[in-house]
Amino acid sequence: MQLATNTIDNGVSYLAMSNRNAQPNARALRLQTPPTVSILETARAVYPQHEFSESTPFPVASMDKLIAIFSVFINSNSYTAITLPSSMVLRLRDRLGSHQLTLIILDEIKEEVLNMLYFDVYTRYSRRK
């Protein structure tokens, strides 16, 4: 069995368990989690019968969506790229190139974005009030 994690347009995430060659038969489970809950924590909670760790590979079934996210938000040539530290971008490119993508890869980016929002945007906003 393989875990597939996807995000749909309205921001609700869903996880699907599927056999590697039988994705059309995937059983989708829709759930909404707060941004502080990681993909790894969600997978462990939803599928306690499976073992997940920080080295669990990112699901092949969702790889095209991951690459689309990277192309739009991580690629430095994109107009919608977020400003991540160059060391993180290089690490992401290396992992993508060597196919060493794990479940926590999006969580690392999410943590950086949440820190930027809190320490930059929110701090400036709260100073103005």
Coordinates of C-alpha atoms in Angstrom, one line a residue:
M1 CA 0.0 0.0 0.0
Q2 CA 1.1 3.5 -0.7
L3 CA 0.0 6.8 0.9
A4 CA -1.0 9.7 -1.3
T5 CA -1.4 13.2 0.0
N6 CA -3.2 15.8 -2.0
T7 CA -4.6 19.3 -1.5
I8 CA -7.7 20.5 -3.3
D9 CA -8.6 24.0 -4.2
N10 CA -10.5 25.0 -1.1
G11 CA -7.5 24.2 1.1
V12 CA -8.8 21.0 2.5
S13 CA -6.2 18.2 2.4
Y14 CA -7.0 14.6 1.8
L15 CA -5.1 11.4 2.2
A16 CA -5.6 8.3 0.0
M17 CA -4.3 4.8 0.4
S18 CA -3.7 3.0 -2.8
N19 CA -1.8 0.2 -4.4
R20 CA 1.1 1.5 -6.5
N21 CA -0.6 0.4 -9.7
A22 CA -4.2 0.9 -8.8
Q23 CA -4.6 4.7 -8.1
P24 CA -8.1 5.0 -9.7
N25 CA -9.3 2.8 -6.8
A26 CA -7.8 5.0 -4.2
R27 CA -9.9 5.6 -1.1
A28 CA -10.0 9.4 -0.5
L29 CA -10.4 10.7 3.0
R30 CA -11.1 14.4 3.3
L31 CA -10.0 16.2 6.4
Q32 CA -9.0 19.6 7.4
T33 CA -6.1 20.2 9.7
P34 CA -4.6 23.4 11.1
P35 CA -1.4 24.6 9.6
T36 CA 0.5 23.6 12.8
V37 CA -0.2 19.9 12.1
S38 CA 2.4 18.3 9.9
I39 CA 1.7 15.9 7.0
L40 CA 3.6 13.3 9.0
E41 CA 1.5 13.8 12.1
T42 CA -1.7 13.6 10.0
A43 CA -0.6 10.4 8.3
R44 CA 0.2 8.8 11.6
A45 CA -3.2 9.8 13.1
V46 CA -5.3 8.8 10.1
Y47 CA -3.4 5.5 9.4
P48 CA -2.2 4.2 12.8
Q49 CA -1.8 0.7 11.3
H50 CA 1.1 2.0 9.1
E51 CA 4.5 3.2 10.2
F52 CA 5.6 6.6 9.1
S53 CA 8.8 8.4 9.8
E54 CA 10.7 11.5 8.7
S55 CA 12.4 9.2 6.1
T56 CA 9.1 8.0 4.6
P57 CA 9.2 8.8 0.8
F58 CA 6.8 11.3 -0.6
P59 CA 4.0 9.4 -2.4
V60 CA 4.7 8.8 -6.0
A61 CA 1.0 9.2 -6.7
S62 CA 1.2 12.9 -5.6
M63 CA 4.6 13.7 -7.1
D64 CA 3.1 15.7 -10.0
K65 CA 1.3 18.0 -7.5
L66 CA 4.5 18.4 -5.5
I67 CA 6.5 19.4 -8.6
A68 CA 3.7 21.9 -9.5
I69 CA 3.9 23.5 -6.0
F70 CA 7.7 23.7 -6.4
S71 CA 7.4 25.2 -9.9
V72 CA 5.0 27.9 -8.8
F73 CA 6.2 28.8 -5.3
I74 CA 9.9 27.6 -5.0
N75 CA 11.3 28.2 -8.4
S76 CA 13.2 31.5 -8.2
N77 CA 12.1 32.3 -11.8
S78 CA 8.5 32.2 -10.8
Y79 CA 6.6 35.5 -10.3
T80 CA 4.8 33.9 -7.4
A81 CA 7.9 32.5 -5.7
I82 CA 8.1 32.8 -1.9
T83 CA 11.3 34.2 -0.4
L84 CA 13.0 31.2 1.2
P85 CA 16.6 31.1 2.4
S86 CA 18.9 30.1 -0.5
S87 CA 20.2 27.2 1.6
M88 CA 16.7 25.8 1.8
V89 CA 16.0 26.2 -1.9
L90 CA 19.3 24.5 -2.8
R91 CA 18.5 21.6 -0.4
L92 CA 15.0 21.3 -2.0
R93 CA 16.5 21.3 -5.5
D94 CA 19.1 18.6 -4.5
R95 CA 16.4 16.4 -3.0
L96 CA 14.2 16.9 -6.0
G97 CA 17.0 16.0 -8.4
S98 CA 18.1 13.0 -6.4
H99 CA 14.5 11.8 -5.9
Q100 CA 15.0 11.9 -2.1
L101 CA 11.7 13.5 -1.2
T102 CA 10.1 12.6 2.1
L103 CA 6.8 13.4 3.7
I104 CA 8.3 16.2 5.7
I105 CA 9.5 18.2 2.7
L106 CA 6.4 20.4 2.6
D107 CA 6.4 20.7 6.4
E108 CA 9.9 22.2 6.3
I109 CA 8.7 24.9 3.8
K110 CA 5.5 25.4 5.8
E111 CA 7.5 26.1 9.0
E112 CA 9.7 28.7 7.2
V113 CA 6.6 30.4 5.8
L114 CA 4.8 30.5 9.1
N115 CA 7.9 31.9 10.8
M116 CA 8.2 34.6 8.1
L117 CA 4.5 35.4 8.5
Y118 CA 4.7 35.6 12.3
F119 CA 8.0 37.4 12.7
D120 CA 7.7 39.7 9.7
V121 CA 4.2 40.4 8.6
Y122 CA 2.4 39.9 12.0
T123 CA 5.1 41.8 13.9
R124 CA 4.8 44.8 11.6
Y125 CA 1.0 44.6 11.8
S126 CA 0.9 44.5 15.6
R127 CA 3.4 47.4 15.8
R128 CA 1.0 49.6 13.8
K129 CA -1.9 49.0 16.2

